[in-house]
Amino acid sequence: MNTIDVTMALVVGGLFAIGFYLMLQRSLMRIVLGFILLGHGTNLQLLVAGGTPGRPPVPTGTTEASARTADPLPQAMALTAIVITFGLTAFLMALAYRSWRLSGHDEVHDDVEDRLIGTARERADAGPESGRDEAGPAPDRDDGGTAPGEAR
């Protein structure tokens, strides 16, 4: 393993880590920047997977040279990834701009309906609590056998 391979692996890992971190933020611009970093990390990973640079893409006619040709597939996939990343980035930028124009900021709000559905589902999954009976919770009793506030 070359030093360049380790370096590129660390750079790709760093781009993916920062990209995912930015995509988990609430600001739409940070989400777009995180997506851009993920795209750059993917392109770099595809180019590193292509092998050592500088090999000829077309063999010169000898069998030894044909064994050392560059693999064109990672380069083609990187070009495709660049086009897809550019298209999605333009689309996300348009959505972020429209959201900013409509609301005046780029923060993503919580969905109230989603929260209500989630809390209703949590209550239904929890079921009746184990310490409660039909009449409600039992009053706390001190060591005298009476509820707090009752006369003895």
CSV table of N, CA and C in Angstrom, one decimal:
chain,number,residue,atom,x,y,z
A,1,MET,N,0.8,-1.2,0.0
A,1,MET,CA,0.0,0.0,0.0
A,1,MET,C,0.9,1.2,0.0
A,2,ASN,N,0.6,2.1,-0.9
A,2,ASN,CA,1.4,3.4,-1.0
A,2,ASN,C,1.0,4.4,0.0
A,3,THR,N,1.9,5.4,0.2
A,3,THR,CA,1.5,6.5,1.1
A,3,THR,C,0.4,7.3,0.5
A,4,ILE,N,0.4,7.4,-0.9
A,4,ILE,CA,-0.7,8.2,-1.5
A,4,ILE,C,-2.0,7.5,-1.3
A,5,ASP,N,-2.1,6.2,-1.3
A,5,ASP,CA,-3.3,5.5,-1.0
A,5,ASP,C,-3.9,5.7,0.4
A,6,VAL,N,-3.0,5.7,1.3
A,6,VAL,CA,-3.4,6.0,2.7
A,6,VAL,C,-3.9,7.5,2.8
A,7,THR,N,-3.1,8.4,2.2
A,7,THR,CA,-3.5,9.8,2.2
A,7,THR,C,-4.9,10.0,1.6
A,8,MET,N,-5.0,9.4,0.4
A,8,MET,CA,-6.3,9.5,-0.3
A,8,MET,C,-7.5,8.9,0.5
A,9,ALA,N,-7.2,7.8,1.2
A,9,ALA,CA,-8.2,7.2,2.0
A,9,ALA,C,-8.6,8.1,3.1
A,10,LEU,N,-7.7,8.7,3.7
A,10,LEU,CA,-8.0,9.7,4.8
A,10,LEU,C,-8.7,10.9,4.3
A,11,VAL,N,-8.4,11.4,3.1
A,11,VAL,CA,-9.1,12.5,2.6
A,11,VAL,C,-10.5,12.2,2.2
A,12,VAL,N,-10.7,11.0,1.6
A,12,VAL,CA,-12.0,10.5,1.3
A,12,VAL,C,-12.9,10.3,2.5
A,13,GLY,N,-12.3,9.7,3.6
A,13,GLY,CA,-13.0,9.6,4.8
A,13,GLY,C,-13.3,10.9,5.5
A,14,GLY,N,-12.4,11.8,5.4
A,14,GLY,CA,-12.7,13.2,6.0
A,14,GLY,C,-13.8,13.9,5.2
A,15,LEU,N,-13.8,13.8,3.9
A,15,LEU,CA,-14.9,14.4,3.1
A,15,LEU,C,-16.2,13.8,3.4
A,16,PHE,N,-16.3,12.5,3.5
A,16,PHE,CA,-17.5,11.8,3.9
A,16,PHE,C,-18.0,12.2,5.3
A,17,ALA,N,-17.1,12.2,6.2
A,17,ALA,CA,-17.5,12.5,7.6
A,17,ALA,C,-18.0,14.0,7.7
A,18,ILE,N,-17.3,14.9,7.1
A,18,ILE,CA,-17.8,16.3,7.1
A,18,ILE,C,-19.1,16.5,6.4
A,19,GLY,N,-19.2,15.8,5.2
A,19,GLY,CA,-20.4,15.9,4.4
A,19,GLY,C,-21.6,15.3,5.2
A,20,PHE,N,-21.4,14.2,5.8
A,20,PHE,CA,-22.6,13.6,6.6
A,20,PHE,C,-22.9,14.5,7.8
A,21,TYR,N,-21.9,15.1,8.4
A,21,TYR,CA,-22.1,16.0,9.6
A,21,TYR,C,-22.9,17.2,9.1
A,22,LEU,N,-22.6,17.8,8.0
A,22,LEU,CA,-23.3,18.9,7.5
A,22,LEU,C,-24.7,18.6,7.0
A,23,MET,N,-24.9,17.4,6.5
A,23,MET,CA,-26.2,17.0,6.1
A,23,MET,C,-27.2,16.8,7.3
A,24,LEU,N,-26.7,16.6,8.4
A,24,LEU,CA,-27.5,16.4,9.6
A,24,LEU,C,-27.9,17.7,10.3
A,25,GLN,N,-27.5,18.8,9.8
A,25,GLN,CA,-27.8,20.1,10.3
A,25,GLN,C,-29.2,20.6,9.9
A,26,ARG,N,-29.7,21.7,10.5
A,26,ARG,CA,-31.0,22.2,10.2
A,26,ARG,C,-31.0,23.2,9.1
A,27,SER,N,-29.9,23.8,8.8
A,27,SER,CA,-29.8,24.8,7.8
A,27,SER,C,-29.7,24.2,6.4
A,28,LEU,N,-30.5,24.7,5.5
A,28,LEU,CA,-30.5,24.1,4.1
A,28,LEU,C,-29.2,24.4,3.4
A,29,MET,N,-28.5,25.5,3.6
A,29,MET,CA,-27.3,25.7,2.9
A,29,MET,C,-26.2,24.7,3.4
A,30,ARG,N,-26.2,24.4,4.7
A,30,ARG,CA,-25.3,23.4,5.2
A,30,ARG,C,-25.6,22.0,4.6
A,31,ILE,N,-26.9,21.7,4.4
A,31,ILE,CA,-27.3,20.4,3.8
A,31,ILE,C,-26.8,20.4,2.4
A,32,VAL,N,-26.9,21.5,1.7
A,32,VAL,CA,-26.4,21.5,0.3
A,32,VAL,C,-24.9,21.4,0.3
A,33,LEU,N,-24.2,22.1,1.2
A,33,LEU,CA,-22.7,22.0,1.2
A,33,LEU,C,-22.3,20.5,1.6
A,34,GLY,N,-23.0,19.9,2.5
A,34,GLY,CA,-22.7,18.5,2.9
A,34,GLY,C,-22.9,17.6,1.7
A,35,PHE,N,-23.9,17.8,0.9
A,35,PHE,CA,-24.1,17.0,-0.3
A,35,PHE,C,-23.0,17.2,-1.3
A,36,ILE,N,-22.5,18.5,-1.5
A,36,ILE,CA,-21.4,18.8,-2.4
A,36,ILE,C,-20.2,18.0,-1.9
A,37,LEU,N,-19.9,18.1,-0.6
A,37,LEU,CA,-18.7,17.3,-0.1
A,37,LEU,C,-18.8,15.8,-0.3
A,38,LEU,N,-20.0,15.3,-0.1
A,38,LEU,CA,-20.2,13.9,-0.4
A,38,LEU,C,-20.0,13.5,-1.9
A,39,GLY,N,-20.4,14.4,-2.8
A,39,GLY,CA,-20.1,14.2,-4.2
A,39,GLY,C,-18.6,14.3,-4.5
A,40,HIS,N,-17.9,15.2,-3.9
A,40,HIS,CA,-16.5,15.3,-4.1
A,40,HIS,C,-15.8,14.1,-3.5
A,41,GLY,N,-16.2,13.6,-2.4
A,41,GLY,CA,-15.6,12.4,-1.8
A,41,GLY,C,-15.9,11.2,-2.7
A,42,THR,N,-17.1,11.1,-3.2
A,42,THR,CA,-17.4,10.0,-4.1
A,42,THR,C,-16.5,10.0,-5.4
A,43,ASN,N,-16.3,11.2,-6.0
A,43,ASN,CA,-15.5,11.3,-7.2
A,43,ASN,C,-14.1,10.9,-6.9
A,44,LEU,N,-13.6,11.4,-5.7
A,44,LEU,CA,-12.2,11.1,-5.4
A,44,LEU,C,-12.0,9.6,-5.1
A,45,GLN,N,-13.0,9.0,-4.5
A,45,GLN,CA,-13.0,7.5,-4.2
A,45,GLN,C,-13.0,6.7,-5.5
A,46,LEU,N,-13.8,7.2,-6.5
A,46,LEU,CA,-13.8,6.5,-7.8
A,46,LEU,C,-12.5,6.6,-8.5
A,47,LEU,N,-11.9,7.8,-8.4
A,47,LEU,CA,-10.6,8.0,-9.1
A,47,LEU,C,-9.5,7.2,-8.4
A,48,VAL,N,-9.5,7.1,-7.1
A,48,VAL,CA,-8.5,6.3,-6.4
A,48,VAL,C,-8.7,4.8,-6.8
A,49,ALA,N,-9.9,4.4,-7.0
A,49,ALA,CA,-10.2,3.0,-7.3
A,49,ALA,C,-9.7,2.6,-8.7
A,50,GLY,N,-9.5,3.6,-9.5
A,50,GLY,CA,-9.0,3.4,-10.9
A,50,GLY,C,-7.5,2.9,-10.9
A,51,GLY,N,-6.8,3.0,-9.8
A,51,GLY,CA,-5.5,2.5,-9.8
A,51,GLY,C,-4.5,3.6,-10.0
A,52,THR,N,-3.2,3.1,-10.3
A,52,THR,CA,-2.1,4.1,-10.5
A,52,THR,C,-2.3,4.9,-11.7
A,53,PRO,N,-2.2,6.2,-11.6
A,53,PRO,CA,-2.4,7.1,-12.8
A,53,PRO,C,-1.2,7.0,-13.7
A,54,GLY,N,-1.4,7.4,-15.0
A,54,GLY,CA,-0.3,7.4,-15.9
A,54,GLY,C,-0.2,6.2,-16.8
A,55,ARG,N,-1.0,5.2,-16.6
A,55,ARG,CA,-1.0,4.1,-17.5
A,55,ARG,C,-1.8,4.4,-18.8
A,56,PRO,N,-1.4,3.8,-19.9
A,56,PRO,CA,-2.1,4.2,-21.1
A,56,PRO,C,-3.5,3.5,-21.2
A,57,PRO,N,-4.5,4.2,-21.7
A,57,PRO,CA,-5.8,3.6,-21.7
A,57,PRO,C,-5.9,2.6,-22.9
A,58,VAL,N,-5.1,2.7,-23.9
A,58,VAL,CA,-5.1,1.8,-25.1
A,58,VAL,C,-3.8,1.1,-25.2
A,59,PRO,N,-3.8,-0.2,-25.3
A,59,PRO,CA,-2.5,-0.9,-25.4
A,59,PRO,C,-1.8,-0.6,-26.7
A,60,THR,N,-0.5,-0.7,-26.7
A,60,THR,CA,0.3,-0.4,-27.9
A,60,THR,C,0.5,-1.6,-28.8
A,61,GLY,N,0.0,-2.7,-28.4
A,61,GLY,CA,0.1,-3.9,-29.3
A,61,GLY,C,0.8,-5.1,-28.6
A,62,THR,N,1.6,-4.9,-27.6
A,62,THR,CA,2.2,-6.0,-27.0
A,62,THR,C,1.3,-6.6,-25.9
A,63,THR,N,1.5,-7.9,-25.5
A,63,THR,CA,0.7,-8.5,-24.5
A,63,THR,C,1.1,-8.0,-23.1
A,64,GLU,N,2.3,-7.6,-22.9
A,64,GLU,CA,2.8,-7.0,-21.7
A,64,GLU,C,2.1,-5.7,-21.4
A,65,ALA,N,2.0,-4.9,-22.4
A,65,ALA,CA,1.4,-3.6,-22.3
A,65,ALA,C,-0.1,-3.7,-22.1
A,66,SER,N,-0.7,-4.7,-22.6
A,66,SER,CA,-2.2,-4.8,-22.4
A,66,SER,C,-2.5,-5.2,-21.0
A,67,ALA,N,-1.6,-5.8,-20.3
A,67,ALA,CA,-1.8,-6.2,-18.9
A,67,ALA,C,-1.7,-5.0,-18.0
A,68,ARG,N,-1.1,-3.9,-18.5
A,68,ARG,CA,-0.9,-2.7,-17.6
A,68,ARG,C,-1.7,-1.5,-18.1
A,69,THR,N,-2.9,-1.7,-18.7
A,69,THR,CA,-3.7,-0.6,-19.2
A,69,THR,C,-4.5,0.0,-18.0
A,70,ALA,N,-4.9,1.2,-18.2
A,70,ALA,CA,-5.8,1.8,-17.2
A,70,ALA,C,-7.2,1.3,-17.3
A,71,ASP,N,-7.9,1.2,-16.2
A,71,ASP,CA,-9.3,0.8,-16.3
A,71,ASP,C,-10.1,2.0,-16.5
A,72,PRO,N,-10.9,2.1,-17.6
A,72,PRO,CA,-11.7,3.3,-18.0
A,72,PRO,C,-13.0,3.3,-17.2
A,73,LEU,N,-13.4,2.3,-16.5
A,73,LEU,CA,-14.7,2.3,-15.8
A,73,LEU,C,-14.7,3.3,-14.7
A,74,PRO,N,-13.7,3.3,-13.8
A,74,PRO,CA,-13.8,4.3,-12.7
A,74,PRO,C,-13.8,5.8,-13.2
A,75,GLN,N,-13.1,6.0,-14.3
A,75,GLN,CA,-13.1,7.4,-14.9
A,75,GLN,C,-14.5,7.7,-15.4
A,76,ALA,N,-15.1,6.7,-16.1
A,76,ALA,CA,-16.5,7.0,-16.6
A,76,ALA,C,-17.5,7.1,-15.5
A,77,MET,N,-17.3,6.4,-14.4
A,77,MET,CA,-18.2,6.5,-13.3
A,77,MET,C,-18.0,7.8,-12.6
A,78,ALA,N,-16.8,8.3,-12.5
A,78,ALA,CA,-16.5,9.6,-11.9
A,78,ALA,C,-17.2,10.7,-12.7
A,79,LEU,N,-17.1,10.6,-14.1
A,79,LEU,CA,-17.7,11.7,-14.9
A,79,LEU,C,-19.2,11.6,-14.7
A,80,THR,N,-19.8,10.5,-14.6
A,80,THR,CA,-21.2,10.3,-14.4
A,80,THR,C,-21.6,10.9,-13.0
A,81,ALA,N,-20.8,10.6,-12.0
A,81,ALA,CA,-21.1,11.1,-10.7
A,81,ALA,C,-21.0,12.7,-10.7
A,82,ILE,N,-20.0,13.2,-11.4
A,82,ILE,CA,-19.9,14.7,-11.5
A,82,ILE,C,-21.2,15.3,-12.1
A,83,VAL,N,-21.7,14.7,-13.1
A,83,VAL,CA,-22.9,15.2,-13.8
A,83,VAL,C,-24.1,15.1,-12.8
A,84,ILE,N,-24.2,14.0,-12.2
A,84,ILE,CA,-25.4,13.8,-11.3
A,84,ILE,C,-25.3,14.7,-10.1
A,85,THR,N,-24.1,14.9,-9.5
A,85,THR,CA,-23.9,15.8,-8.4
A,85,THR,C,-24.2,17.2,-8.8
A,86,PHE,N,-23.8,17.6,-10.0
A,86,PHE,CA,-24.1,19.0,-10.5
A,86,PHE,C,-25.6,19.2,-10.6
A,87,GLY,N,-26.3,18.2,-11.2
A,87,GLY,CA,-27.7,18.4,-11.4
A,87,GLY,C,-28.5,18.4,-10.0
A,88,LEU,N,-28.1,17.6,-9.1
A,88,LEU,CA,-28.8,17.5,-7.8
A,88,LEU,C,-28.4,18.8,-7.0
A,89,THR,N,-27.2,19.3,-7.1
A,89,THR,CA,-26.8,20.5,-6.4
A,89,THR,C,-27.6,21.7,-6.9
A,90,ALA,N,-27.8,21.8,-8.2
A,90,ALA,CA,-28.6,22.9,-8.8
A,90,ALA,C,-30.0,22.8,-8.3
A,91,PHE,N,-30.6,21.5,-8.2
A,91,PHE,CA,-31.9,21.3,-7.8
A,91,PHE,C,-32.1,21.7,-6.3
A,92,LEU,N,-31.1,21.3,-5.5
A,92,LEU,CA,-31.2,21.6,-4.0
A,92,LEU,C,-31.0,23.1,-3.8
A,93,MET,N,-30.1,23.7,-4.6
A,93,MET,CA,-30.0,25.2,-4.4
A,93,MET,C,-31.3,25.9,-4.8
A,94,ALA,N,-32.0,25.4,-5.8
A,94,ALA,CA,-33.2,26.0,-6.2
A,94,ALA,C,-34.3,25.9,-5.1
A,95,LEU,N,-34.3,24.7,-4.5
A,95,LEU,CA,-35.2,24.4,-3.4
A,95,LEU,C,-34.9,25.3,-2.1
A,96,ALA,N,-33.6,25.4,-1.8
A,96,ALA,CA,-33.2,26.2,-0.7
A,96,ALA,C,-33.5,27.7,-0.9
A,97,TYR,N,-33.3,28.2,-2.2
A,97,TYR,CA,-33.6,29.6,-2.5
A,97,TYR,C,-35.1,29.8,-2.4
A,98,ARG,N,-35.9,28.9,-2.9
A,98,ARG,CA,-37.4,29.1,-2.8
A,98,ARG,C,-37.8,29.1,-1.3
A,99,SER,N,-37.3,28.2,-0.5
A,99,SER,CA,-37.6,28.2,0.9
A,99,SER,C,-37.2,29.5,1.6
A,100,TRP,N,-36.1,30.0,1.2
A,100,TRP,CA,-35.6,31.2,1.8
A,100,TRP,C,-36.5,32.4,1.4
A,101,ARG,N,-36.9,32.4,0.1
A,101,ARG,CA,-37.8,33.5,-0.4
A,101,ARG,C,-39.2,33.4,0.3
A,102,LEU,N,-39.7,32.2,0.5
A,102,LEU,CA,-41.0,32.1,1.1
A,102,LEU,C,-41.0,32.3,2.6
A,103,SER,N,-40.0,31.9,3.3
A,103,SER,CA,-40.0,32.0,4.8
A,103,SER,C,-39.1,33.0,5.4
A,104,GLY,N,-38.1,33.5,4.6
A,104,GLY,CA,-37.2,34.5,5.1
A,104,GLY,C,-35.9,33.9,5.8
A,105,HIS,N,-35.8,32.6,5.9
A,105,HIS,CA,-34.7,32.0,6.6
A,105,HIS,C,-34.5,30.6,5.9
A,106,ASP,N,-33.4,29.9,6.3
A,106,ASP,CA,-33.2,28.6,5.7
A,106,ASP,C,-33.2,27.5,6.7
A,107,GLU,N,-33.8,27.7,7.8
A,107,GLU,CA,-33.9,26.6,8.8
A,107,GLU,C,-35.0,25.7,8.5
A,108,VAL,N,-34.8,24.4,8.7
A,108,VAL,CA,-35.9,23.4,8.6
A,108,VAL,C,-36.6,23.3,9.9
A,109,HIS,N,-37.9,23.5,9.8
A,109,HIS,CA,-38.7,23.4,11.1
A,109,HIS,C,-39.2,21.9,11.3
A,110,ASP,N,-39.5,21.7,12.5
A,110,ASP,CA,-40.1,20.4,12.9
A,110,ASP,C,-41.5,20.3,12.3
A,111,ASP,N,-41.9,19.1,11.9
A,111,ASP,CA,-43.2,18.9,11.3
A,111,ASP,C,-44.1,18.5,12.5
A,112,VAL,N,-45.1,19.4,12.8
A,112,VAL,CA,-46.0,19.2,13.9
A,112,VAL,C,-46.8,18.0,13.7
A,113,GLU,N,-47.4,17.7,12.6
A,113,GLU,CA,-48.2,16.5,12.3
A,113,GLU,C,-47.4,15.3,12.6
A,114,ASP,N,-46.1,15.3,12.2
A,114,ASP,CA,-45.3,14.1,12.4
A,114,ASP,C,-45.0,13.9,13.9
A,115,ARG,N,-44.8,15.0,14.6
A,115,ARG,CA,-44.6,14.8,16.0
A,115,ARG,C,-45.9,14.3,16.7
A,116,LEU,N,-47.0,14.7,16.3
A,116,LEU,CA,-48.3,14.2,16.9
A,116,LEU,C,-48.5,12.7,16.6
A,117,ILE,N,-48.2,12.3,15.4
A,117,ILE,CA,-48.3,10.9,15.1
A,117,ILE,C,-47.3,10.1,15.8
A,118,GLY,N,-46.1,10.6,16.0
A,118,GLY,CA,-45.1,9.9,16.7
A,118,GLY,C,-45.4,9.7,18.2
A,119,THR,N,-45.9,10.8,18.8
A,119,THR,CA,-46.3,10.7,20.3
A,119,THR,C,-47.5,9.8,20.5
A,120,ALA,N,-48.4,9.8,19.5
A,120,ALA,CA,-49.6,8.9,19.6
A,120,ALA,C,-49.2,7.5,19.5
A,121,ARG,N,-48.2,7.2,18.6
A,121,ARG,CA,-47.7,5.8,18.4
A,121,ARG,C,-46.9,5.4,19.7
A,122,GLU,N,-46.1,6.3,20.3
A,122,GLU,CA,-45.4,5.9,21.5
A,122,GLU,C,-46.3,5.6,22.6
A,123,ARG,N,-47.4,6.4,22.7
A,123,ARG,CA,-48.4,6.1,23.8
A,123,ARG,C,-49.1,4.8,23.6
A,124,ALA,N,-49.4,4.5,22.3
A,124,ALA,CA,-50.1,3.2,22.1
A,124,ALA,C,-49.1,2.0,22.3
A,125,ASP,N,-47.9,2.2,21.9
A,125,ASP,CA,-46.9,1.1,22.2
A,125,ASP,C,-46.6,0.9,23.6
A,126,ALA,N,-46.6,2.0,24.4
A,126,ALA,CA,-46.3,1.8,25.9
A,126,ALA,C,-47.4,1.1,26.6
A,127,GLY,N,-48.7,1.3,26.2
A,127,GLY,CA,-49.7,0.6,26.9
A,127,GLY,C,-50.0,1.1,28.3
A,128,PRO,N,-50.8,0.4,29.1
A,128,PRO,CA,-51.0,0.8,30.5
A,128,PRO,C,-49.7,0.6,31.3
A,129,GLU,N,-49.5,1.6,32.2
A,129,GLU,CA,-48.3,1.5,33.0
A,129,GLU,C,-48.5,0.4,34.1
A,130,SER,N,-47.4,-0.2,34.5
A,130,SER,CA,-47.5,-1.3,35.4
A,130,SER,C,-47.9,-1.0,36.8
A,131,GLY,N,-47.6,0.3,37.3
A,131,GLY,CA,-48.0,0.6,38.7
A,131,GLY,C,-49.3,1.2,38.8
A,132,ARG,N,-50.2,1.3,37.8
A,132,ARG,CA,-51.5,1.9,37.9
A,132,ARG,C,-52.6,0.9,37.8
A,133,ASP,N,-53.7,1.2,38.5
A,133,ASP,CA,-54.8,0.3,38.4
A,133,ASP,C,-55.9,1.2,37.8
A,134,GLU,N,-57.2,0.7,37.7
A,134,GLU,CA,-58.3,1.3,37.1
A,134,GLU,C,-58.6,2.7,37.7
A,135,ALA,N,-58.4,2.8,39.0
A,135,ALA,CA,-58.8,4.0,39.7
A,135,ALA,C,-57.7,5.1,39.6
A,136,GLY,N,-56.6,4.8,39.1
A,136,GLY,CA,-55.5,5.8,39.0
A,136,GLY,C,-54.3,5.3,39.9
A,137,PRO,N,-53.4,6.2,40.1
A,137,PRO,CA,-52.2,5.8,40.9
A,137,PRO,C,-52.5,5.8,42.3
A,138,ALA,N,-51.8,4.9,43.0
A,138,ALA,CA,-52.0,4.8,44.5
A,138,ALA,C,-51.3,5.9,45.1
A,139,PRO,N,-51.9,6.5,46.2
A,139,PRO,CA,-51.3,7.6,46.9
A,139,PRO,C,-50.1,7.2,47.7
A,140,ASP,N,-49.1,8.1,47.8
A,140,ASP,CA,-47.9,7.8,48.5
A,140,ASP,C,-48.3,7.7,50.0
A,141,ARG,N,-47.7,6.7,50.7
A,141,ARG,CA,-48.0,6.5,52.1
A,141,ARG,C,-46.7,6.6,52.9
A,142,ASP,N,-46.8,7.3,54.0
A,142,ASP,CA,-45.6,7.3,54.9
A,142,ASP,C,-45.7,6.1,55.8
A,143,ASP,N,-44.7,6.0,56.7
A,143,ASP,CA,-44.7,4.8,57.5
A,143,ASP,C,-45.8,4.7,58.5
A,144,GLY,N,-46.7,5.6,58.7
A,144,GLY,CA,-47.8,5.6,59.6
A,144,GLY,C,-49.1,4.9,59.0
A,145,GLY,N,-49.0,4.6,57.7
A,145,GLY,CA,-50.1,4.0,57.0
A,145,GLY,C,-51.2,4.9,56.5
A,146,THR,N,-50.9,6.2,56.5
A,146,THR,CA,-51.9,7.2,56.0
A,146,THR,C,-51.2,7.9,54.8
A,147,ALA,N,-52.1,8.5,53.9
A,147,ALA,CA,-51.5,9.2,52.8
A,147,ALA,C,-51.0,10.6,53.3
A,148,PRO,N,-50.1,11.2,52.7
A,148,PRO,CA,-49.6,12.5,53.1
A,148,PRO,C,-50.7,13.5,53.1
A,149,GLY,N,-50.8,14.3,54.2
A,149,GLY,CA,-51.8,15.3,54.3
A,149,GLY,C,-53.1,14.8,55.1
A,150,GLU,N,-53.2,13.4,55.3
A,150,GLU,CA,-54.4,12.9,56.0
A,150,GLU,C,-54.1,13.0,57.5
A,151,ALA,N,-55.2,13.1,58.2
A,151,ALA,CA,-55.1,13.2,59.7
A,151,ALA,C,-54.9,11.8,60.2
A,152,ARG,N,-54.2,11.6,61.3
A,152,ARG,CA,-54.0,10.3,61.9
A,152,ARG,C,-55.0,10.1,63.0
